[in-house]
mmCIF file of C-alpha atoms in Angstrom:
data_model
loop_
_atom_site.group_PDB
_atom_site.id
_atom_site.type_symbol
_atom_site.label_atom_id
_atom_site.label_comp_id
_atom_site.label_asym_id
_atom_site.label_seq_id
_atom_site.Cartn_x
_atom_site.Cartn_y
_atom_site.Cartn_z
ATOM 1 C CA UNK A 1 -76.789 -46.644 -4.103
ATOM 2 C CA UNK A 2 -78.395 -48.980 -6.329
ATOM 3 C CA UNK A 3 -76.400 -51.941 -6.864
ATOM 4 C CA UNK A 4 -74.251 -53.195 -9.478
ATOM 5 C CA UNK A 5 -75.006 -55.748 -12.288
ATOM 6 C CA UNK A 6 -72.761 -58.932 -12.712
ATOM 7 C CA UNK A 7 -69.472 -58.289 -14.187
ATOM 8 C CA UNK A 8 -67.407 -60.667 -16.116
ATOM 9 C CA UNK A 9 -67.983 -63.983 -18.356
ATOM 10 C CA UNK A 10 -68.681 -65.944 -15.518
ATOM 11 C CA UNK A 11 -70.359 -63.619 -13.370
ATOM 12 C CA UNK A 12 -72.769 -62.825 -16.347
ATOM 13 C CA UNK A 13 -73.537 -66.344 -17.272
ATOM 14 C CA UNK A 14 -74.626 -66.829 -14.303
ATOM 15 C CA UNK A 15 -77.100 -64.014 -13.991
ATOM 16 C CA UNK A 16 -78.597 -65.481 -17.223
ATOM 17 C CA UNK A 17 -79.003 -68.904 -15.884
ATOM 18 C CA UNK A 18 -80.641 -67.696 -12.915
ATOM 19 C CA UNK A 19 -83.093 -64.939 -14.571
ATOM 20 C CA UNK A 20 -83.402 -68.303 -17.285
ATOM 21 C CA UNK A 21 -84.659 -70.415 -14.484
ATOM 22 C CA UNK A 22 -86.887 -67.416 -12.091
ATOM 23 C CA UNK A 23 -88.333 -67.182 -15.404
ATOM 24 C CA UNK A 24 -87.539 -63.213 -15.419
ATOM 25 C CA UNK A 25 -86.141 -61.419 -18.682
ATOM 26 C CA UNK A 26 -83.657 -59.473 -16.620
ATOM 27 C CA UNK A 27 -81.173 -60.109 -13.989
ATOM 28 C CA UNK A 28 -82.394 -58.121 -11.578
ATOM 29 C CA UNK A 29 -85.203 -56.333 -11.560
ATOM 30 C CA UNK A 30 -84.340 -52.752 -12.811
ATOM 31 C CA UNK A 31 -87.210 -51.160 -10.521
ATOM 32 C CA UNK A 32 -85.354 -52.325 -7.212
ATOM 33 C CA UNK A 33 -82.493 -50.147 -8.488
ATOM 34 C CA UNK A 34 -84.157 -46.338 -10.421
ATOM 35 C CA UNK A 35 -87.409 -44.894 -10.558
ATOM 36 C CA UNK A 36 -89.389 -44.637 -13.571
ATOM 37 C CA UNK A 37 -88.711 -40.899 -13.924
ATOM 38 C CA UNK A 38 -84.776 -42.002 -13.994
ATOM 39 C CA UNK A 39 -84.598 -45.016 -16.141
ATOM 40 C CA UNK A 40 -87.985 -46.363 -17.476
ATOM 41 C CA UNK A 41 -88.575 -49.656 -19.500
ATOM 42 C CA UNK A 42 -90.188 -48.563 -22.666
ATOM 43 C CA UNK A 43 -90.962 -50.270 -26.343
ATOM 44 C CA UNK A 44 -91.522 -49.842 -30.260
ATOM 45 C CA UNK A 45 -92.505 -52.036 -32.560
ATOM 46 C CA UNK A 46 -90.040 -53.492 -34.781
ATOM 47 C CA UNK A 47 -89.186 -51.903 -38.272
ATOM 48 C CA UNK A 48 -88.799 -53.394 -41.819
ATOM 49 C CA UNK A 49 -92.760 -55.646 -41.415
ATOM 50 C CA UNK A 50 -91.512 -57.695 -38.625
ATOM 51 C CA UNK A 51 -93.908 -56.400 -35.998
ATOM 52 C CA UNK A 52 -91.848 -57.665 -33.299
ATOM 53 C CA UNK A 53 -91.890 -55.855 -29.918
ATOM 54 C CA UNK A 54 -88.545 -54.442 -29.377
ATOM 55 C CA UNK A 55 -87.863 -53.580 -25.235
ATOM 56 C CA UNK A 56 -85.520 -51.265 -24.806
ATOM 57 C CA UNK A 57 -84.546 -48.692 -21.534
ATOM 58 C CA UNK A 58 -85.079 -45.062 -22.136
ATOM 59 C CA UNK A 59 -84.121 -41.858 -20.089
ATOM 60 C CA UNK A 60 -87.512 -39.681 -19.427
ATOM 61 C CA UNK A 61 -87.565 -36.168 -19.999
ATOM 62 C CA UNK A 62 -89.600 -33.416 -19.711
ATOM 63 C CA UNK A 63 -88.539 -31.724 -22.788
ATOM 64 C CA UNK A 64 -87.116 -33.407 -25.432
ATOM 65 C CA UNK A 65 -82.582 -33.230 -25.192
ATOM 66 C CA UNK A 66 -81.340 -31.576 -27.858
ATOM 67 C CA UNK A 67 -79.147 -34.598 -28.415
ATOM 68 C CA UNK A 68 -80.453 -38.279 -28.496
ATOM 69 C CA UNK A 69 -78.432 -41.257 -28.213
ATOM 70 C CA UNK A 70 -79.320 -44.470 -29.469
ATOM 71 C CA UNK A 71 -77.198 -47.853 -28.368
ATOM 72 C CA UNK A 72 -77.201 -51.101 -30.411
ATOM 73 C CA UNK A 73 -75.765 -53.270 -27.815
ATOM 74 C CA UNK A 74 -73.980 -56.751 -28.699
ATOM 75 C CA UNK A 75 -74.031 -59.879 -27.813
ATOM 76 C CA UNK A 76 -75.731 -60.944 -25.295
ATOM 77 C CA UNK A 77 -78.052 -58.094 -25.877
ATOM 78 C CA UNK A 78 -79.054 -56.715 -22.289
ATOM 79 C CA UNK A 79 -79.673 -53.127 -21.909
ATOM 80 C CA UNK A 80 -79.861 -53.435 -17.959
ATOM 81 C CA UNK A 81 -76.339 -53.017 -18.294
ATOM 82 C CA UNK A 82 -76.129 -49.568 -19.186
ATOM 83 C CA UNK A 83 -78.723 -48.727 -16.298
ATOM 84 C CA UNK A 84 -76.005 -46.634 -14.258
ATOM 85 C CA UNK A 85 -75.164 -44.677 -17.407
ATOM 86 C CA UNK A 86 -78.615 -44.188 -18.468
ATOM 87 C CA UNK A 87 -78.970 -42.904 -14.542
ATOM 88 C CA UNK A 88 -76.111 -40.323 -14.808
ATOM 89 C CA UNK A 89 -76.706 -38.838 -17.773
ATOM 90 C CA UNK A 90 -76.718 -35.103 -17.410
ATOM 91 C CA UNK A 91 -80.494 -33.803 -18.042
ATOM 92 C CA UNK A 92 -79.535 -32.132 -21.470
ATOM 93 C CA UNK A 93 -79.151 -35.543 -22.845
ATOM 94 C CA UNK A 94 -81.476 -38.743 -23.574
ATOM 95 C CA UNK A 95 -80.508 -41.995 -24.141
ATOM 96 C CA UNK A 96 -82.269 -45.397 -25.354
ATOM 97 C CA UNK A 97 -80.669 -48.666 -25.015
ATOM 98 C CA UNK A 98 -82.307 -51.504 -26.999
ATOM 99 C CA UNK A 99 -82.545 -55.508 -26.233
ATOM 100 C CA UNK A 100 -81.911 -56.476 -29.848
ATOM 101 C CA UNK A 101 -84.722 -58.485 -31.405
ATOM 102 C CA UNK A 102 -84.220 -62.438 -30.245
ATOM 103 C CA UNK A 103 -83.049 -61.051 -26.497
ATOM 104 C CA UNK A 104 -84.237 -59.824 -23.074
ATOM 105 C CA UNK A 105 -87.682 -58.672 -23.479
ATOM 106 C CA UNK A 106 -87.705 -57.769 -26.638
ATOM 107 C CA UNK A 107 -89.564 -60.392 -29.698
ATOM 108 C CA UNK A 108 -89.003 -63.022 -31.424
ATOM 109 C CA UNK A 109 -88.066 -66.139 -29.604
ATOM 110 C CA UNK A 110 -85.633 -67.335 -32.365
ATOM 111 C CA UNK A 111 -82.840 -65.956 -33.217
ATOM 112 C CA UNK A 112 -82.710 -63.489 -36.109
ATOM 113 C CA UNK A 113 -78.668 -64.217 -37.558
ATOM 114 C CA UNK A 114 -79.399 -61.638 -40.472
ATOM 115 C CA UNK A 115 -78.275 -58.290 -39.403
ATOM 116 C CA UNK A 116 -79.824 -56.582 -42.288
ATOM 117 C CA UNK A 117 -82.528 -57.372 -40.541
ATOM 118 C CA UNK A 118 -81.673 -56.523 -37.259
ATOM 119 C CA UNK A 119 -80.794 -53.086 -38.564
ATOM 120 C CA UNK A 120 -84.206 -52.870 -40.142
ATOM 121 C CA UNK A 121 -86.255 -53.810 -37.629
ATOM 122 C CA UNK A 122 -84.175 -51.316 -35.022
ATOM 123 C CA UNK A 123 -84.422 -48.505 -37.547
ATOM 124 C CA UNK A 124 -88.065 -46.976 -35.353
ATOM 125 C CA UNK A 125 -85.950 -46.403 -32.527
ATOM 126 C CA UNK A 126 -84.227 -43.575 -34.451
ATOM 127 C CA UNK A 127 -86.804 -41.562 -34.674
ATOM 128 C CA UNK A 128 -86.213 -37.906 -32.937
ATOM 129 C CA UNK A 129 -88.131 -34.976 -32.089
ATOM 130 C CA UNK A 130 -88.292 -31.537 -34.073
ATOM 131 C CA UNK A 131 -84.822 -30.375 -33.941
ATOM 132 C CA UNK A 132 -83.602 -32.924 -31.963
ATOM 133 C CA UNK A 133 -80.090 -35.003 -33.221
ATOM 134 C CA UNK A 134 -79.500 -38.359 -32.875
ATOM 135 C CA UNK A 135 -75.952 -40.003 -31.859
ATOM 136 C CA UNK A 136 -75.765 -43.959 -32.391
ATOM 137 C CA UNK A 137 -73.600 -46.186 -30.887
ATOM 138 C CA UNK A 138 -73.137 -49.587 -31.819
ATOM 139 C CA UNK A 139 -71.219 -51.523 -29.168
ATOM 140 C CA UNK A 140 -69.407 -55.075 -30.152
ATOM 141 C CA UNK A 141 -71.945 -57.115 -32.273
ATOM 142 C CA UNK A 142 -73.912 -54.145 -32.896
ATOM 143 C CA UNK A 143 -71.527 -52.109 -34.305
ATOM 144 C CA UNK A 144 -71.876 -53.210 -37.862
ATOM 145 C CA UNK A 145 -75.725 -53.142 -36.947
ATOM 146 C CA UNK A 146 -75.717 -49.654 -36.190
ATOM 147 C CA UNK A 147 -73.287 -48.888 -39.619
ATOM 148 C CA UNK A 148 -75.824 -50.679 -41.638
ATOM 149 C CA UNK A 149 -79.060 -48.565 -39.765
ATOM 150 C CA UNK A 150 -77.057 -45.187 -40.410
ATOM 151 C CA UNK A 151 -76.808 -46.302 -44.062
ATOM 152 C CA UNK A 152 -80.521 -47.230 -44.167
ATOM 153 C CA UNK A 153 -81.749 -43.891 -42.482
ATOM 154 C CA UNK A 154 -79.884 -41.318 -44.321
ATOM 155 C CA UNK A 155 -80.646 -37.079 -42.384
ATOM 156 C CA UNK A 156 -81.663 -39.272 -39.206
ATOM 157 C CA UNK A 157 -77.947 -40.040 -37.656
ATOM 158 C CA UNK A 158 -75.950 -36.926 -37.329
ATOM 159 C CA UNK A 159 -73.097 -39.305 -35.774
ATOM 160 C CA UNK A 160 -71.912 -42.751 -35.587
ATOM 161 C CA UNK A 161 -69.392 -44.422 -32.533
ATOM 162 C CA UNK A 162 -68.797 -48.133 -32.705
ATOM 163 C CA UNK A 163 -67.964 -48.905 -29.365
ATOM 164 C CA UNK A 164 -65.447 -52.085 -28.778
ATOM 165 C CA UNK A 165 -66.781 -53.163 -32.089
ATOM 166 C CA UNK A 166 -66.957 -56.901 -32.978
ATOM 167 C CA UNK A 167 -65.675 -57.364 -36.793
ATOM 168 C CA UNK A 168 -65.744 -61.329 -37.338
ATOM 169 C CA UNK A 169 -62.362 -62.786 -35.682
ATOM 170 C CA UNK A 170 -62.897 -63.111 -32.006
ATOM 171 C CA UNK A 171 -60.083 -62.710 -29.370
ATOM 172 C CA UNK A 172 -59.332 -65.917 -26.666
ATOM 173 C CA UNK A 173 -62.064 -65.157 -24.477
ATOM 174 C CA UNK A 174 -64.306 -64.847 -26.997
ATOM 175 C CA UNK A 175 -63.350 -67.439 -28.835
ATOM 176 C CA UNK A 176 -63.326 -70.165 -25.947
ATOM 177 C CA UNK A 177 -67.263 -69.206 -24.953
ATOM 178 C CA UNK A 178 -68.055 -69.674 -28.567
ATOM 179 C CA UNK A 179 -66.294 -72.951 -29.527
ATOM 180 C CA UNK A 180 -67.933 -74.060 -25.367
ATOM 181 C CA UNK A 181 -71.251 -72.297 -26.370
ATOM 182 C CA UNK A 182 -71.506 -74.423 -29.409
ATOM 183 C CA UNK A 183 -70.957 -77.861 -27.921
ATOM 184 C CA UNK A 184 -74.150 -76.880 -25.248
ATOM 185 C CA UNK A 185 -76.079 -75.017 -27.605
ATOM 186 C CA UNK A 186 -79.509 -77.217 -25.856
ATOM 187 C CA UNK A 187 -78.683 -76.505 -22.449
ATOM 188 C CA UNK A 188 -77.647 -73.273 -22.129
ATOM 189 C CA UNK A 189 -79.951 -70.061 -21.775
ATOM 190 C CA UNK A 190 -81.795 -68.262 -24.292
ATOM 191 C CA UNK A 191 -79.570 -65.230 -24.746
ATOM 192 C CA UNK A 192 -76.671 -67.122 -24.681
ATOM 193 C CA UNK A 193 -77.111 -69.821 -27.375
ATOM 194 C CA UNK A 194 -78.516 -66.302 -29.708
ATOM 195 C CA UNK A 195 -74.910 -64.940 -28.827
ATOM 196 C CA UNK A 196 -73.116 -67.938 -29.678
ATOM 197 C CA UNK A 197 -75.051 -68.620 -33.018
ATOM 198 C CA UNK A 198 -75.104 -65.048 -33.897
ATOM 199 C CA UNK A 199 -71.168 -64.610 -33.215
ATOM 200 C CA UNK A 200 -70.411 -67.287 -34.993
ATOM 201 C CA UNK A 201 -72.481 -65.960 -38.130
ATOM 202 C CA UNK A 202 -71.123 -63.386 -38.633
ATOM 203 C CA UNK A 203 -68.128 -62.847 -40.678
ATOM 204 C CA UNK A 204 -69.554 -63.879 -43.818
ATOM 205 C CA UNK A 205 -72.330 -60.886 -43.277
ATOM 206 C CA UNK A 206 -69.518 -58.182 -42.569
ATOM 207 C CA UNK A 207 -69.411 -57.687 -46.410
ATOM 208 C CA UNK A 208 -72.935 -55.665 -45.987
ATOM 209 C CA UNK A 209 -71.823 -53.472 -43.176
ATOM 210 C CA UNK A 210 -68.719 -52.710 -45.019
ATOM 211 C CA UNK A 211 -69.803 -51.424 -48.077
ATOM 212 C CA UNK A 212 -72.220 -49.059 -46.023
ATOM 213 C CA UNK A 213 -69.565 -47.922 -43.996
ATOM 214 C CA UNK A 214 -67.514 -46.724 -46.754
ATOM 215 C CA UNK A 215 -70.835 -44.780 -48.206
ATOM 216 C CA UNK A 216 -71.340 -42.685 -44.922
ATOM 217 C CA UNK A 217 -71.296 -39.006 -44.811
ATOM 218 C CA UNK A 218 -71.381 -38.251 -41.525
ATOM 219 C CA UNK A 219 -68.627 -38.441 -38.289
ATOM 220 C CA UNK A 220 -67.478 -41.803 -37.387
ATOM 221 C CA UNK A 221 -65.524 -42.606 -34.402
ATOM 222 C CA UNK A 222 -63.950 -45.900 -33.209
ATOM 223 C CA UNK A 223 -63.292 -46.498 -29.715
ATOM 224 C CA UNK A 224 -61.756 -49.692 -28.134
ATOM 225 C CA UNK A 225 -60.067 -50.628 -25.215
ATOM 226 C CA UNK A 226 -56.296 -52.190 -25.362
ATOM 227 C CA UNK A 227 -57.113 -55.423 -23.163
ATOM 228 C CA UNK A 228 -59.894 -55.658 -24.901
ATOM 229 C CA UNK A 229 -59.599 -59.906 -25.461
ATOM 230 C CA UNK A 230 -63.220 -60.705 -26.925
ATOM 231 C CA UNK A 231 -63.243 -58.149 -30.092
ATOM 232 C CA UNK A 232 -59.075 -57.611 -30.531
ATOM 233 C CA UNK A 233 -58.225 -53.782 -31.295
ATOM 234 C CA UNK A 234 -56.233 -54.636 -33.929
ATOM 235 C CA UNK A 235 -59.438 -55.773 -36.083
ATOM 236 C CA UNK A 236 -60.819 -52.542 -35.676
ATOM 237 C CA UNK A 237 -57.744 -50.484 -35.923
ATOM 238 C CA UNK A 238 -57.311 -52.376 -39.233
ATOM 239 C CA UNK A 239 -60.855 -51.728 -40.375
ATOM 240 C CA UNK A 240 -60.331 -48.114 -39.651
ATOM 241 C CA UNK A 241 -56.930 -47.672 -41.794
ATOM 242 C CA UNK A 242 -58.708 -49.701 -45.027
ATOM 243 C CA UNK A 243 -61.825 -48.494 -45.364
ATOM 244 C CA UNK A 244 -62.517 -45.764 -47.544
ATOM 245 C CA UNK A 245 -64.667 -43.281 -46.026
ATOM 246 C CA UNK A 246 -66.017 -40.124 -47.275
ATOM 247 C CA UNK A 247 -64.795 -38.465 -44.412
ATOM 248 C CA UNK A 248 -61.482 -39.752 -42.190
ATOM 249 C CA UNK A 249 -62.655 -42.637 -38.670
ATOM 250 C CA UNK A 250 -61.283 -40.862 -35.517
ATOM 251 C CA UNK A 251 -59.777 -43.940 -33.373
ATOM 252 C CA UNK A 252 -59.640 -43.642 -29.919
ATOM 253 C CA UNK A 253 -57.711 -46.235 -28.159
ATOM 254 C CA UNK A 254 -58.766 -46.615 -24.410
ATOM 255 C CA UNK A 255 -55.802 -47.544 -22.104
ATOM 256 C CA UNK A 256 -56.352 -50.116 -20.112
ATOM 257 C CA UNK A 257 -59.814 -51.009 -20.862
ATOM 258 C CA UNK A 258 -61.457 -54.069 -21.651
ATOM 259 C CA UNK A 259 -64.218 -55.174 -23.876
ATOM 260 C CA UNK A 260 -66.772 -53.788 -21.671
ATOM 261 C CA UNK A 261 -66.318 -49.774 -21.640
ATOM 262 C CA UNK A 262 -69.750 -49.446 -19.802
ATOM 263 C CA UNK A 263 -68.734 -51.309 -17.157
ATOM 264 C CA UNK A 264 -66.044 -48.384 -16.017
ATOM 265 C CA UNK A 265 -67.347 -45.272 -14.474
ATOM 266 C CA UNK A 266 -70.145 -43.775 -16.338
ATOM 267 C CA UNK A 267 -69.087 -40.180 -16.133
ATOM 268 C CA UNK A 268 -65.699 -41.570 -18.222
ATOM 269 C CA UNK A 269 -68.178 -43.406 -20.382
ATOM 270 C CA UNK A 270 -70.343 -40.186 -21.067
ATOM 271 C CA UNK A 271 -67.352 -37.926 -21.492
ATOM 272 C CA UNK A 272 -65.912 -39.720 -24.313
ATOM 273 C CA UNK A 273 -69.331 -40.075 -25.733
ATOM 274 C CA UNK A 274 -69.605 -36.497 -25.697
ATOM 275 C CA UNK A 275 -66.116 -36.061 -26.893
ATOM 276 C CA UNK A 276 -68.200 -37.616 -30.271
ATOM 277 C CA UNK A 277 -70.910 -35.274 -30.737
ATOM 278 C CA UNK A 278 -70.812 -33.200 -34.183
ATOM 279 C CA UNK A 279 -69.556 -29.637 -33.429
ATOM 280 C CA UNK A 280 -70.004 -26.627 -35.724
ATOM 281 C CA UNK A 281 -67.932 -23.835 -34.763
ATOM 282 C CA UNK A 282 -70.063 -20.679 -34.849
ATOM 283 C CA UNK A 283 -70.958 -18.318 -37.594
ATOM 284 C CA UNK A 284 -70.965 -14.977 -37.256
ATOM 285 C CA UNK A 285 -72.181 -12.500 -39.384
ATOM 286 C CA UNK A 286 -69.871 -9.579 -40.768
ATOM 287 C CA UNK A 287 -70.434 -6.720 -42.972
ATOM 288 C CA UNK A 288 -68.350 -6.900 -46.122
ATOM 289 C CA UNK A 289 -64.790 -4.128 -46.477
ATOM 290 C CA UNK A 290 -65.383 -2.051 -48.762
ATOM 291 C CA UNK A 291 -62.225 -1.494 -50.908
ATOM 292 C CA UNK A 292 -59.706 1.438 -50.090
ATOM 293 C CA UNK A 293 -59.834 3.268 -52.713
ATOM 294 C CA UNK A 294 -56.304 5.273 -53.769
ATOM 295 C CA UNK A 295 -56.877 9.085 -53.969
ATOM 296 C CA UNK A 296 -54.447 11.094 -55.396
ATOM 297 C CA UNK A 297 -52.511 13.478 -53.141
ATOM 298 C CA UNK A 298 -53.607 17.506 -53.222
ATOM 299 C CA UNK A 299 -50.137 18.674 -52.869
ATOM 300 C CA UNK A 300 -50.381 21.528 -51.420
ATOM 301 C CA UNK A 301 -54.091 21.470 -49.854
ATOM 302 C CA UNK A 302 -53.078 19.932 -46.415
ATOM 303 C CA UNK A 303 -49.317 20.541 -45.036
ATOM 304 C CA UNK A 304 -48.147 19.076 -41.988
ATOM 305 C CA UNK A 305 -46.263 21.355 -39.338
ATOM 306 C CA UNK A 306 -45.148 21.222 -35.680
ATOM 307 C CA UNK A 307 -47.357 18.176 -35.353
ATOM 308 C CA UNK A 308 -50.494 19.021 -35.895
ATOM 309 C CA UNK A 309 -52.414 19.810 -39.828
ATOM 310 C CA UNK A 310 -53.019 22.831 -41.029
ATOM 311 C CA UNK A 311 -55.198 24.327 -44.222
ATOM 312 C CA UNK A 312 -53.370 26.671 -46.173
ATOM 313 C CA UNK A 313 -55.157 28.899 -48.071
#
């Protein structure tokens, strides 16, 4: 049973401080925990002329799913943390999770604040098979990522979930790390003073992922936890109700649930991701009725008697 990765604030910043100072880009090595032909650290090269190398962890198959999905994650951007739901995933399904350029393994050392260009240099990792459909998730800070990559790559995203989506106005917890965060900006880990400067960043940007939000023709689903206290549900729930979409956002609210919905039980996490997949209802073919057409009556050709029909002559 492999073991699992730090939960909560503190529990987290503490990983990063440690895997700052072994000098490792994750926590724990993922190895000790799946092998490769579970969950298997993978890259692309970054979109948009950047070049970067973008890590990310992938599910191998043999044959290509006939469903992909594609996570943005937030901030901090650490994939390792989907690792048990990229493990459980049933075999009909794939799944890549990204370290967002400026995090984990994945290039450039800076920070990149603009996340037009986040969602162009993440735009590769969209990229499906023949036949193949592609479900993207963007969880907190990469929700409006993942909006603005849908809008960018228009046939290539049959779905869209943002996933305890960050919109600009962060709850108390959130709020406390950032206004901390930005008093020890020179101290603290790498991926932590990205999160910090990129949380703080972005509220003037949400303008972009707006507008493209509004022009997308394809499912969108919201879902949020109730306790969630770092992106607050009634942002979201409020984006939901006043944007004007081309087709109506299904909101799920998540009793109970925090900020971190891939921290609970993966099968719960997978359900309600499947619960998000585009369904057609089938089509079946029928021939077309030919019109009744109203004869008129030979009155005295065919006579019923005693039940039964006889000819008289």
């Amino acid at each position: 049973m492999p073991r699992k990765r730090p939960k909560g604030v503190l529990a987290m910043g503490w990983a990063c401080i440690e895997a700052a100072a072994s000098g490792r880009t994750e926590h724990k090595p993922l190895a000790q925990d799946y092998p490769e032909d579970v969950v298997r650290r993978t890259a692309f090269t970054a979109g948009g002329g950047h070049g970067w190398r973008i890590s990310a962890l992938e599910t191998p198959r043999p044959e290509p799913a006939p469903w992909k999905i594609v996570v943005i994650t937030g901030a901090p951007s650490w994939a390792e943390y989907w690792a048990e739901t990229l493990a459980e995933l049933p075999p009909d399904r794939e799944m890549i999770v990204v370290d967002r350029p400026g995090y984990g393994a994945s290039e450039p050392l800076h920070p990149v604040t603009d996340i037009r260009v986040q969602a162009q240099a993440l735009s590769p990792v969209l990229k499906a098979e023949r036949g193949q459909k592609v479900l993207l998730v963007g969880q907190s800070y990469g929700a409006a990522i993942a909006t603005l990559m849908a809008e960018l790559n228009p046939g290539k995203v049959a779905g869209l979930v943002l996933l305890s989506g960050f919109f600009g106005e962060p709850g108390p917890t959130a709020k406390w790390l950032m206004d901390v965060g930005s008093k020890a900006l020179k101290v603290i880990p790498r991926d932590l003073r990205h999160a910090v400067i990129e949380a703080t960043g972005q509220k003037e940007q949400l303008v972009h992922a707006k507008r493209a939000l509004a022009r997308l023709n394809i499912p969108i689903h919201m879902l949020h936890g109730d306790k969630d206290d770092f992106a607050p549900i009634e942002v979201a729930e409020r984006l939901a109700e006043e944007t004007v979409t081309r087709r109506p956002i299904r909101f799920a609210r998540v009793d109970g649930a925090n900020h971190f919905l891939n921290d609970g039980p993966a099968n719960e996490l997978i359900a309600a991701l499947e619960d998000c997949l585009p369904t057609r209802k089938a089509w079946t073919f029928r021939w077309p009725q030919m019109p009744k057409l109203a004869l008129p009556r030979a009155a005295n050709f065919f006579t019923p008697a005693a039940g039964r029909i006889e000819a008289r002559i």
